[in-house]
Structure formats: C-alpha cells, structure tokens
XYZ file of C-alpha atoms in Angstrom:
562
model
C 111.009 144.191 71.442
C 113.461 141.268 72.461
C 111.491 140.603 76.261
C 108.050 140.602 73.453
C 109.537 137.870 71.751
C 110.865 135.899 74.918
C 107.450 135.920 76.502
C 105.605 134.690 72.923
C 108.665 132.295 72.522
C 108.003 130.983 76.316
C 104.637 130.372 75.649
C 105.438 128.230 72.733
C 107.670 126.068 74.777
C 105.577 125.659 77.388
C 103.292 123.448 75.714
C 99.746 121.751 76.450
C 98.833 122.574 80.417
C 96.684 121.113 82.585
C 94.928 121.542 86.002
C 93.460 120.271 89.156
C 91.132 121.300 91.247
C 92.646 119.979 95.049
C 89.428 120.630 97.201
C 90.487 119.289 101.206
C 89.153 119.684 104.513
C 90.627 123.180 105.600
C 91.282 124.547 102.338
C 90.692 124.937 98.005
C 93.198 124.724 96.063
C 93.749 125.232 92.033
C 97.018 124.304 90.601
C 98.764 124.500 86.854
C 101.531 121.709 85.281
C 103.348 121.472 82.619
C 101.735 118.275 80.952
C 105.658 117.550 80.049
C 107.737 118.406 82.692
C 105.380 117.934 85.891
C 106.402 121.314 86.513
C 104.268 123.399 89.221
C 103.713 126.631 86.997
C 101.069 128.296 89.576
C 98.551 128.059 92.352
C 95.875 129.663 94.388
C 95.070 128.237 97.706
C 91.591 129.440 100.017
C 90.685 128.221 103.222
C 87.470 126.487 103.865
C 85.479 127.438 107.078
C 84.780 124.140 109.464
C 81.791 124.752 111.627
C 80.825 122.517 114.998
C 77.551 122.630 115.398
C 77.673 120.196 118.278
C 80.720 118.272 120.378
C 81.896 115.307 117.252
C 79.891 117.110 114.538
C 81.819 118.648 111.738
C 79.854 120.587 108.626
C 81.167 122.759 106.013
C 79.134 124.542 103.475
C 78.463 123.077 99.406
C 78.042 126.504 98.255
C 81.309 128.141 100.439
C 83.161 124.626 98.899
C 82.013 125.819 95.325
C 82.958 129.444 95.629
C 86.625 128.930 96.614
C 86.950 126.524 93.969
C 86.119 129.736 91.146
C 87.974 131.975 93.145
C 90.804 129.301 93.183
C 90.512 129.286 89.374
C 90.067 133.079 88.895
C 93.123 133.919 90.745
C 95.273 131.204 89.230
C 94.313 132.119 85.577
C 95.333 136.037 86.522
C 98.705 134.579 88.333
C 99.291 132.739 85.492
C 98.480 135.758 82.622
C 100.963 138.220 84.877
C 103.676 135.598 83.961
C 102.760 135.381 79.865
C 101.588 131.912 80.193
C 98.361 131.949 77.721
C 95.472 129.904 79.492
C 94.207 128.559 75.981
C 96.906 125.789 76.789
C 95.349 124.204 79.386
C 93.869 121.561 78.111
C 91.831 119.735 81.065
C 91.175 119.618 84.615
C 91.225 116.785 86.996
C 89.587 117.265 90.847
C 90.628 115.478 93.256
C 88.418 115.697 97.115
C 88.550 114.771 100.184
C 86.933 111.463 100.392
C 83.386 110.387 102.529
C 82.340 114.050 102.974
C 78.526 113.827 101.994
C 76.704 116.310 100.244
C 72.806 116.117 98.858
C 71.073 118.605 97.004
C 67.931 119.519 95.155
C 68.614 118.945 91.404
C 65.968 121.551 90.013
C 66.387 124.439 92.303
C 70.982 123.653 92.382
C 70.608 124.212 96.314
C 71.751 122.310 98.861
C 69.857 120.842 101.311
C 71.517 121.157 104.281
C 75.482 121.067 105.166
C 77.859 119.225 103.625
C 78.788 116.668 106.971
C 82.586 115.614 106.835
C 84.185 112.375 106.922
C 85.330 113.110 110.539
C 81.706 114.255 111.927
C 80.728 111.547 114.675
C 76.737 111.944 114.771
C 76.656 108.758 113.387
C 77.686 106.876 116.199
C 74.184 105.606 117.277
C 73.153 105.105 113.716
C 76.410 102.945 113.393
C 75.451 100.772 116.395
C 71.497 100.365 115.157
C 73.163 98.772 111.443
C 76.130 97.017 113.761
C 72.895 95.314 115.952
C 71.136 93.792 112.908
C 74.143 92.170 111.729
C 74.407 88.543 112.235
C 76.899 88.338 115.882
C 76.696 92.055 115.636
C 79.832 91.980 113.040
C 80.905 95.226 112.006
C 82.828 93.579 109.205
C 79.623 91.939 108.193
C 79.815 94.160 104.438
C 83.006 94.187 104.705
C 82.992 90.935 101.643
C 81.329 93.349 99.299
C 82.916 97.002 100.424
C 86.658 96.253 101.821
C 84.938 98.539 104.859
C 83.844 98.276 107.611
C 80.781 99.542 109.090
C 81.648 102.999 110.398
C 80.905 106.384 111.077
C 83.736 107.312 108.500
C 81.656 106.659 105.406
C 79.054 107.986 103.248
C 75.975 105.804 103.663
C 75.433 106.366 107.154
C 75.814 110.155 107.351
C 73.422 110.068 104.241
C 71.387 107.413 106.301
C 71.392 110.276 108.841
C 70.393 113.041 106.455
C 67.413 111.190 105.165
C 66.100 110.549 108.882
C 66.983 113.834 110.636
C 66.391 116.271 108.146
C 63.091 117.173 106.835
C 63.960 119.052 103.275
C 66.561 115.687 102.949
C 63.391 113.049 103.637
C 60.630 115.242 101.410
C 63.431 115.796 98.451
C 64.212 111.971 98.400
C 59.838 111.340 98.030
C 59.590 113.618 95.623
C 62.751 112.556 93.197
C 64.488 115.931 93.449
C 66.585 114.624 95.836
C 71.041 114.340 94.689
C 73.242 112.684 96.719
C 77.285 113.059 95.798
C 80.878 113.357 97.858
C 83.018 116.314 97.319
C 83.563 115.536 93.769
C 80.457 115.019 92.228
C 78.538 118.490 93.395
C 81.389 119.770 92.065
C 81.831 118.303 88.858
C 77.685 118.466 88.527
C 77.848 122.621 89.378
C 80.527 122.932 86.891
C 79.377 121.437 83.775
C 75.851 123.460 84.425
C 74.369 122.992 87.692
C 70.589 122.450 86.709
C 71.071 123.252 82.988
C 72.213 119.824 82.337
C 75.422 119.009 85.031
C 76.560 115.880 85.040
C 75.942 113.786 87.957
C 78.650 111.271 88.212
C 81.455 110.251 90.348
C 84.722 108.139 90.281
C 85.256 104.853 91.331
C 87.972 105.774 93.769
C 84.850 108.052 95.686
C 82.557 105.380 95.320
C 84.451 103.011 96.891
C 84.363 104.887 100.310
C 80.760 105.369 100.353
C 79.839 101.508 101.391
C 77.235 101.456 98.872
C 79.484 99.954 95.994
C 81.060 96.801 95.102
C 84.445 96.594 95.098
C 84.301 93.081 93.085
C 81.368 94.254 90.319
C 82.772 98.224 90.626
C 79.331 99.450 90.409
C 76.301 100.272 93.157
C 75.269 96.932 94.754
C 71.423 96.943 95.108
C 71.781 94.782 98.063
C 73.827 97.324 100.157
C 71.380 100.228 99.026
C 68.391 98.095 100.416
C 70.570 97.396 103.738
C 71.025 101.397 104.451
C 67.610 101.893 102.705
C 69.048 104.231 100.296
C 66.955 104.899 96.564
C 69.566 104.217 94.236
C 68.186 106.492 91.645
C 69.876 109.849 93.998
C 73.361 107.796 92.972
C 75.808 109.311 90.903
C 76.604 107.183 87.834
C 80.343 105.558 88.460
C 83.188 106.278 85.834
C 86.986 105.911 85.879
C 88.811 107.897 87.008
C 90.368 109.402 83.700
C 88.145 110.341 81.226
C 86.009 113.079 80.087
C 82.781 113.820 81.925
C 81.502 116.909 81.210
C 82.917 120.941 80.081
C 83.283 123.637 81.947
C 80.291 126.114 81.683
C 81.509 129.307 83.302
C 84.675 131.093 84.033
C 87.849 131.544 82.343
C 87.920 128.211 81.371
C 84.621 127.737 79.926
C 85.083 124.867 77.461
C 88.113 123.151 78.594
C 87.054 119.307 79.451
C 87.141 118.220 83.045
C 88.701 114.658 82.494
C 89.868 113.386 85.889
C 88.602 112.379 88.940
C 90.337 110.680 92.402
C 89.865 110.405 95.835
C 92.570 112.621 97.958
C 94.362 109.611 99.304
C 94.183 107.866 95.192
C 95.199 110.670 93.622
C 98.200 110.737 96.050
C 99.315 107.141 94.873
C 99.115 108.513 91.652
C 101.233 111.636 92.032
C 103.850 109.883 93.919
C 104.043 107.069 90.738
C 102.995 104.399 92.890
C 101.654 101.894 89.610
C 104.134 99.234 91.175
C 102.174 96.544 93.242
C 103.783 96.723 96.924
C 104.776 100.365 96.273
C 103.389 102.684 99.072
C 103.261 106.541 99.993
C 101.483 108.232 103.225
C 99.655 111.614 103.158
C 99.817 113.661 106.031
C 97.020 116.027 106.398
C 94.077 116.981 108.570
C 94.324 112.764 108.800
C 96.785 110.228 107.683
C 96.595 108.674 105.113
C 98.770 105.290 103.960
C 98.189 103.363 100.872
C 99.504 100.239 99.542
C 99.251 99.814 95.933
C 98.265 95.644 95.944
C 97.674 95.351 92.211
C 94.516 94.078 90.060
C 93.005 91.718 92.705
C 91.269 93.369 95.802
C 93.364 91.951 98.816
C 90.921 91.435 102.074
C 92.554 92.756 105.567
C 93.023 90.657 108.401
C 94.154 93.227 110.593
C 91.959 96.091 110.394
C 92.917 98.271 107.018
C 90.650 98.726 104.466
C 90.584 97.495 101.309
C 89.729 100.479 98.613
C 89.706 100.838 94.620
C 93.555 102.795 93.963
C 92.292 104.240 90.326
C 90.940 103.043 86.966
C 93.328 104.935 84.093
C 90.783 104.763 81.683
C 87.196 102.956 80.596
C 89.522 100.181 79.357
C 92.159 99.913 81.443
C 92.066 97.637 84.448
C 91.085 98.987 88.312
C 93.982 98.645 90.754
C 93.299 97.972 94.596
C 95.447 99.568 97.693
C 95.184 98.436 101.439
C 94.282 101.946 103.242
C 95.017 102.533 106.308
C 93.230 105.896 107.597
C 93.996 107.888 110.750
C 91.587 110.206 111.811
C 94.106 112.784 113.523
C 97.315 114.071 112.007
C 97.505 118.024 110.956
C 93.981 118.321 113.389
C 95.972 118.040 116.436
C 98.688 121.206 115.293
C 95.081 123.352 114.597
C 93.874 121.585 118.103
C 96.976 123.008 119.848
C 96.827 126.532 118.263
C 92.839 126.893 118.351
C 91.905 125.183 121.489
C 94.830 125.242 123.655
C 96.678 128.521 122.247
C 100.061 127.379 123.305
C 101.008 128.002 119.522
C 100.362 130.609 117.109
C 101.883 128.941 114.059
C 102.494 125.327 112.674
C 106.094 126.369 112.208
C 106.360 127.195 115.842
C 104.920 123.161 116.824
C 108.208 122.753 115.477
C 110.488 124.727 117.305
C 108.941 124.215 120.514
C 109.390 120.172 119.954
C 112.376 120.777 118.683
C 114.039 122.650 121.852
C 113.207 119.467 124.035
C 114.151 116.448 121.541
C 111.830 114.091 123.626
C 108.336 114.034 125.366
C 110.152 113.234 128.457
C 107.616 110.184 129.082
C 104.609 112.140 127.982
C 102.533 110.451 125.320
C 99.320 112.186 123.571
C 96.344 109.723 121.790
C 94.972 112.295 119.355
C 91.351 110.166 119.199
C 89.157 113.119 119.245
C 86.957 111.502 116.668
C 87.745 107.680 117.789
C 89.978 105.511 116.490
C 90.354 104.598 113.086
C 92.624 102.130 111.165
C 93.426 99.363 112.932
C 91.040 99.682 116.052
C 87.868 101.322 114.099
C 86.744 102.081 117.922
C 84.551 105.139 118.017
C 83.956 105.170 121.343
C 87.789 105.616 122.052
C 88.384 109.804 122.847
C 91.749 111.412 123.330
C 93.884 111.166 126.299
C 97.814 112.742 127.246
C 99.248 110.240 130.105
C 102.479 110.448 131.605
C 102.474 113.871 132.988
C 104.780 115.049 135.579
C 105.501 118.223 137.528
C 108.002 118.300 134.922
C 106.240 117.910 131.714
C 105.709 121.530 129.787
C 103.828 122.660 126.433
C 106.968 121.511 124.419
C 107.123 118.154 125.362
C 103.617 117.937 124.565
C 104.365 119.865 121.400
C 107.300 117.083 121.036
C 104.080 114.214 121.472
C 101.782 115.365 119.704
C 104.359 114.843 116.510
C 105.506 111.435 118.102
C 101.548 110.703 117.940
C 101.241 111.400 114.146
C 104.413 108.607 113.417
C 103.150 106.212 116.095
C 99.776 105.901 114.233
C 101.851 105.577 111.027
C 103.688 102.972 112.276
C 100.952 100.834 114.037
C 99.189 100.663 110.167
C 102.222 99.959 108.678
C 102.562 97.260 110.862
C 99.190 95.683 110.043
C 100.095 96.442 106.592
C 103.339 94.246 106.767
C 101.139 91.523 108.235
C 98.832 91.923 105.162
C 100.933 91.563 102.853
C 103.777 89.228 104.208
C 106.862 91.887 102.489
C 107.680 94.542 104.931
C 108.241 98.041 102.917
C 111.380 98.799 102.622
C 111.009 102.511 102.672
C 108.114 105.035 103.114
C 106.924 107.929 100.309
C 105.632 110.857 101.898
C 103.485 113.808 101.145
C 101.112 116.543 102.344
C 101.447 119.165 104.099
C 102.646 118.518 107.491
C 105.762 117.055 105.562
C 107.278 120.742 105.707
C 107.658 119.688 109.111
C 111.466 118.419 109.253
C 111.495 117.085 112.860
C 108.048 115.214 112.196
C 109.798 112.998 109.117
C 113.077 112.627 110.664
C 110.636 111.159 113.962
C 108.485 109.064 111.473
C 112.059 107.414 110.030
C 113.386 106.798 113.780
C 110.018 104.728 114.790
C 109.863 103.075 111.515
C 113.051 102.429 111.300
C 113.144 102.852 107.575
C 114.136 105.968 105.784
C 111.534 107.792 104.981
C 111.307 109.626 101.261
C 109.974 113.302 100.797
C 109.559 114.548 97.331
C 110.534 118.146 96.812
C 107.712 119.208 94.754
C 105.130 118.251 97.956
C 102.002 118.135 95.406
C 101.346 114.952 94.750
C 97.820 114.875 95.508
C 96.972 117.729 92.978
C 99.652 116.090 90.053
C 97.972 112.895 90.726
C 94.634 114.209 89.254
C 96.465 116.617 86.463
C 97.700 113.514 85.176
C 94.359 111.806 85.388
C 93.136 114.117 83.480
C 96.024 114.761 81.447
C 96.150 110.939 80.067
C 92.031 110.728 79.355
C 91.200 109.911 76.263
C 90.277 112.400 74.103
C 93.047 115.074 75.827
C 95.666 112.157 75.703
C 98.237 115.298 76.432
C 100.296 113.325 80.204
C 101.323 110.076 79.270
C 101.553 107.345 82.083
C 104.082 105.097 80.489
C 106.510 104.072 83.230
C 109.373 105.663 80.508
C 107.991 108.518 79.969
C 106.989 109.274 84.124
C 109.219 112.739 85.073
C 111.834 111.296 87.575
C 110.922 113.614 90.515
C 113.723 114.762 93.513
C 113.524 113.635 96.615
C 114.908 114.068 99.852
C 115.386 110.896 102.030
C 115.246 110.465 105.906
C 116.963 107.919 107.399
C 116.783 106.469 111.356
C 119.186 107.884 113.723
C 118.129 106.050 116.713
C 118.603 102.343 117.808
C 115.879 100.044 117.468
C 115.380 99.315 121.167
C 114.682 102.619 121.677
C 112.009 102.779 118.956
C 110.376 99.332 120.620
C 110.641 101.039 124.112
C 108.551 104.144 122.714
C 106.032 102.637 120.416
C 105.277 99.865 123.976
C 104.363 102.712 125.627
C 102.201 104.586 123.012
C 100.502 100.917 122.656
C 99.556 100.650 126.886
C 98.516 104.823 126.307
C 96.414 103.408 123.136
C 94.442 101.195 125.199
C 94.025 103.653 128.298
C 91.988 105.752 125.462
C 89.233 102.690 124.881
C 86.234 102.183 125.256
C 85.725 106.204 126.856
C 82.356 107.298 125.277
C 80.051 104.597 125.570
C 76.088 105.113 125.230
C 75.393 103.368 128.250
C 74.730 105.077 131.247
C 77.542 104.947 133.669
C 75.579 103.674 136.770
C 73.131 101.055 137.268
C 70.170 101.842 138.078
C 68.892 105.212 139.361
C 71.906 105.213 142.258
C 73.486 108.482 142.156
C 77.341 107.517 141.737
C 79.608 109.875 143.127
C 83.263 109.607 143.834
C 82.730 109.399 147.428
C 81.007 106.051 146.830
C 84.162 104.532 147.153
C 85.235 105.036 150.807
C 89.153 104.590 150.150
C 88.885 106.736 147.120
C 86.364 109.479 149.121
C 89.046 109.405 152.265
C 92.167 109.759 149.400
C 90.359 113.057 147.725
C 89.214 114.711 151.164
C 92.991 114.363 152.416
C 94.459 115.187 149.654
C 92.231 118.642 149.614
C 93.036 118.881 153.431
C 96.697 118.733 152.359
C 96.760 121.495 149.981
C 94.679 124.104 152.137
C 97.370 123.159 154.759
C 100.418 124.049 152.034
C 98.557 127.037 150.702
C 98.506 128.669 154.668
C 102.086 127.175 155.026
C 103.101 128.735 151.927
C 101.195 131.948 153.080
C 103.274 132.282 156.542
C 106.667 131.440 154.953
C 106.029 134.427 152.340
C-alpha cells in the first residue's frame, strides 16, 4: 500500500511536464522536463539513416524523419509510465531541427516528393555560381543587406532552386499548386497536427531566417528575394514566433496536447544554455559547429564572414533577438569519417583514447573541409587535406588532429566574432554531443585560451525548445524570467598551456587552411585539349621516374639482405 501512495504522491509533485521533439542530422530524439525544475525525467533517442547518392550529396528520407519522431514519442511515453509519471501532465511540445535541410511535398496526397537534401549536400555548387554571376561584381554578399547570409550552398533557397529544376514531380507539383515547401520543422509540425486533414503549414522565424528567402529587418518573406531565386511564394510556410501555439497533436499518445514551440538547433541551444544576455555566447558541437552570439534587438551586420541570424522571438509580442552565427560544416562528421571511412576506430569513445595516448599531433594537422569551408571563408570549392605527415606520424596523432581541427575552427570564428563585436568573450558555453569528449574541451580551452564551460545536463538544445513551448501563451507553464531561470551545474575548463604555444599551433592550422583552397574548381584543369600529365614537367617527370627507380632498387636490396 505505502509504494501505491509514493508513486500517486510523486506524480502530484511532479507537476505540469513538457516536451521536445530534438530531430538532428544522425538521429531523433524525444525528451521529458520538469516545467519547474529543468529536470531531464526521460528520453528516447533513434538514429536517422544518411544516404550519398553521389560524392557531396547528402539526402535523408521525410517519411524515415517522421517515423522516428512517433517512435521517439511512443517509447518515451512507455519509459515514462514504467516510472509512474502520468503523461496527462505534459502539457506541450516544442521541436527543435536541424536548420537548412529542405523538404517539399504534395499537400493533397501527404507524400513527399523526393528526399529531404541536407544542409551539408553540395549539388548546389553550380547553381550557387549561376546566382553568384548575376550579381552586380559577382558579390556573394550581394543579399546579404536583406538575409545576414550569404549566398551559399548551405541554405534553403538554392537546394529548393535545385528541386524545382532537376526534379520533375518537384517542377509539375509547383504548376499545379500542390506543391509544399518546409525545413525540418514545418513537415513535421504540418504531419502532426493532421497531415492533409488540415496540418498546419507554418514555420519559425529562427528556420526562416536560414532559408535566404526572408527578411531579417521586416521578419517576414521578402517578395524581392522570392523573385531573385524564382521561388512562388504561395509553397511558403506562414512565419510565427517561436513560442506559441500552432496546431494539436492528432495521433499518438499525446493526441491533444498543443505543440507550442519552435527553434532552429543552433537557437534553441542559446536558449537552453540561458543565453538572453546580449554578448552572452554558447557553441554546439555536433555533426557541425555551431557558435552563437546573442547581439540583442538590433541585427548586427558581419564584417568578417559570420552570419547574421534571428536568435528567437518569445512570443507574438515580445521582441526578436539577433545572434552572429558562426557555422562549421565539420565537427562530430569527421569522428563518423574516421570510424566509417577509414575504420581506424570502432567507437567515438575510442577517438579519445587513441588522442589521448599521444597528447599532440606531432606536427600533423587535418582540414576537415569535406563539404567546403564555411564560416569565415564560405569557400566551397575548398576540400579536405592532412599535411605534415612523417614516417612518424600514426592513426593517433591523426586521431589527436582531427580533435585539434574541431577547436581550431572554433577559435578562427571566435576570432571574427571578437572583431565583430569589439568585447572579446570572456569564456565559452558549450554543448552537444561531442562535449562528452573530455580531451576535446580541455583542447578547445588551451587554443582559446579561455576556460571553457560544460553544463552537466548536456541538453540544451532539446530544454531550449521545452521552454519555448513551455512559456507560450496559452500553456504559460516555464517561465523565462531571469529569477525564476533553474541555475544549472557546470563544469569549467580552463587553459593549461602557454599562449605561445597556442599562437604557434593555430599559425600552422592557418598556412594548412589555405593549402585546402581553392581544390574543386569547375574549370577544367588544362587549357585547351593538351593532355597534361605529370611528365609534362621535365624536372618533376625526371624526380618521379628516379624516385620509382630508387625503390625497385631498395625492394631487391631489401630482398638480398633478408
């Protein structure tokens, strides 16, 4: 009788709940808080298949994305039952997505029309430089006045620019009005609150600020940047803030409860880690990396090649709040690069052993631009290199670079970011999932050379959308006054090495940098029809033949000595 009366008494306790869907690039996730206490209560995580259809493009599937996100929920809401916590209490859901990923569908049959391409997929590239070519001086910042952005493959309206001229179902859907595009978050939040029976097609302003169709200055679509990508706006998503109610829930266990918050990945982040001051920062580590600068209630323009994106709107009242974003393509790719494609790890635990047993690279240093370079070079053409190989060099001083390459990219935004904003950050909030990794943030605080801050509940991303949708109006059930914010525990990094050192380094990863430019170009790489072949060059042609001479001559030497 007595544990029957603890469980009902715990449920009493517990209070009003609420949730987030946390749908990223390799995986689904569905989490539970305590609207009071911040507290984690449970989770379900599912892994989302990444297909590569050809070299630089990257699809995953709507439908696959949709599924995990029930079975997410279905598994949570048993988790949570097993430990007497009645699901009535939660009282909303927020999502939070990654960001850019473009999805368009047919609104009366609910199917997609073709894969959902990924804010990393590079098949954009020519379409980039046709849009670059019209500009006036061929300006790639030429939007960037309206948008914060600049023209890229990274962003929405050119993969759906893509779409619309390479796939045929995508071209006759748009003629005939069927046609729905949304990111992440709005196929979502349309399938959920009914699909074809009535979902509602919206998105955020956090999403739509990453699409380079909307103005950061007016918040809404800008029918000027629609006509430059030739886009109809009517397959738009209407544009809400990013805490409020948008639609109910239509199936599932939680049929009913409202779903009342919506944030990019990277916003919701700066949300979970209580970043409301402006000048108050936090990176994400993930499949990219991810820092923003919370700037305040004035968009602040970039002179040094970060973006300039909407943070979050609290509310259809409240005020929007800019950040300066600076995005790295690479981060936890290269760990799945090193275990998938090289196989000289089986885990992401064992990257950090294997770094760990060396301490240092030993001069080896590893530009991770397998999809370009993003913030601050926005160079597609730039592909991945490892320089400073010796006879000596093994797979854990590349393990040991790989890491340094994941803080050196940190560091070179947070430089631009200093430059910016004219008050260097003091110290760094981190988050995601490659935090786990001890060596990696006690790295990131010896090039930075400011301590670096971990918080020990690592789910910022998903508590950034449960409060979201915890605050809306109408669930009013989180509150966001600074008072009432949960004081969360952290764990703090600080440098350990001198700051020559850390110069010396981050020179070097600079002159590797630039080695990496300018790799992939379009252009053919002769002139003319002359066949080019390395024995063109007469020095070079003598240098390879020797050199070829000389080994056949060791390999017989080595033969007789044996």
């Amino acid at each position: 009788m007595n544990g029957t009366m603890a469980a009902s008494s715990n449920r009493i306790m517990l209070g009003p709940l609420v949730a987030a869907i946390d749908q990223g690039t390799s995986s689904t996730r569905f989490l539970v808080f305590n609207a009071k206490t911040a507290e984690l209560l449970s989770h379900h995580q599912v892994e989302i298949k990444q297909s590569f259809p050809k070299e630089g493009w990257m699809e995953e599937d709507p439908k696959e994305i949709l599924q995990s996100v029930y079975e997410c929920m279905d598994r949570t809401c048993e988790k949570l039952t097993q430990l007497n916590i009645d699901i009535s209490n939660i009282k909303a859901i927020g999502v939070t997505n990654q960001r850019e990923t473009t999805i368009v569908w047919d609104k009366e049959t609910g199917e997609p029309l073709y894969n959902a391409i990924v804010w990393l997929d590079l098949r954009t590239q020519s379409t980039v430089e046709r849009l670059i070519n019209k500009t006036p001086g061929r300006n790639k910042n030429h939007l960037k006045h309206k948008t914060g952005l600049p023209i890229s493959t990274y962003f929405s309206a050119v993969k759906l620019r893509w779409l619309m001229d390479n796939v045929e179902k995508v071209h006759e859907a748009v003629l005939s009005h069927r046609a729905m595009f949304g990111t992440v978050d709005s196929w979502l939040i349309w399938c959920l609150t009914g699909g074809k029976k009535g979902g509602v097609h919206c998105t955020d302003v956090t999403n739509a600020s990453r699409t380079m169709l909307f103005n950061i200055h007016t918040m809404d679509w800008d029918p000027e940047l629609c006509k430059y990508f030739d886009i109809p706006m009517e397959i738009l998503p209407k544009v809400r803030s990013s805490s409020e109610i948008y639609g109910l829930m239509k199936s599932g266990p939680l049929t009913g409860v409202p779903i009342s918050g919506c944030l990019g990945d990277q916003s919701a982040a700066l949300v979970g880690q209580m970043c409301f001051k402006d000048g108050q920062a936090k990176n994400t580590y993930g499949t990219g990396c991810f820092l923003l600068k919370n700037v305040g209630t004035k968009p602040v323009m970039s002179d040094h090649g970060l973006l300039t994106t909407v943070a979050y709107k609290l509310g259809r009242d409240k005020p929007a709040c800019y950040a300066l974003e600076g995005s790295v393509a690479i981060a936890g790719a290269v760990v799945r690069w090193l275990k998938d494609n090289l196989g000289i790890i089986q885990t992401s635990t064992e990257l950090e052993k294997l770094a760990a047993d060396v301490g240092t690279s030993y001069g080896c240093y590893f530009v991770p631009a397998f999809s370009g370079l993003y913030a601050p070079y926005w160079e597609p053409s730039a592909r991945g290199i490892i320089c400073g190989l010796t006879q000596f060099t093994n797979r854990s001083h590349l393990a040991f670079a790989a890491l340094e390459a994941v803080c050196f990219q940190t560091r070179e935004i947070l430089d631009a970011m200093n430059q910016d904003s004219g008050i260097p950050l003091s110290q760094l909030q981190v988050d995601g999932g490659m935090t786990s990794n001890r060596l990696l943030m006690q790295l990131q605080a010896d090039i930075l050379c400011i301590p670096v801050v971990k918080p020990s509940m690592p789910e910022t991303t998903a508590l950034g959308a449960a409060m979201a949708a915890g605050a809306a109006e109408g669930v009013s059930v989180w509150s966001l006054n600074p008072e009432d914010l949960t004081e969360v525990t952290s764990e703090k990094f600080e440098p350990q090495i001198n700051p020559e050192e850390s110069e010396l380094r981050y020179a070097r990863w600079k002159k590797a940098v630039q080695r990496a430019m300018n790799w992939e170009t379009t252009e053919p790489v002769n002139n003319g029809n002359e066949e080019t072949s390395i024995f063109s060059s007469v020095p070079l042609g003598f240098y390879i033949l020797g050199s070829m001479f000389m080994l056949i001559g060791a390999k017989y030497i080595a033969a007789g000595q044996k």
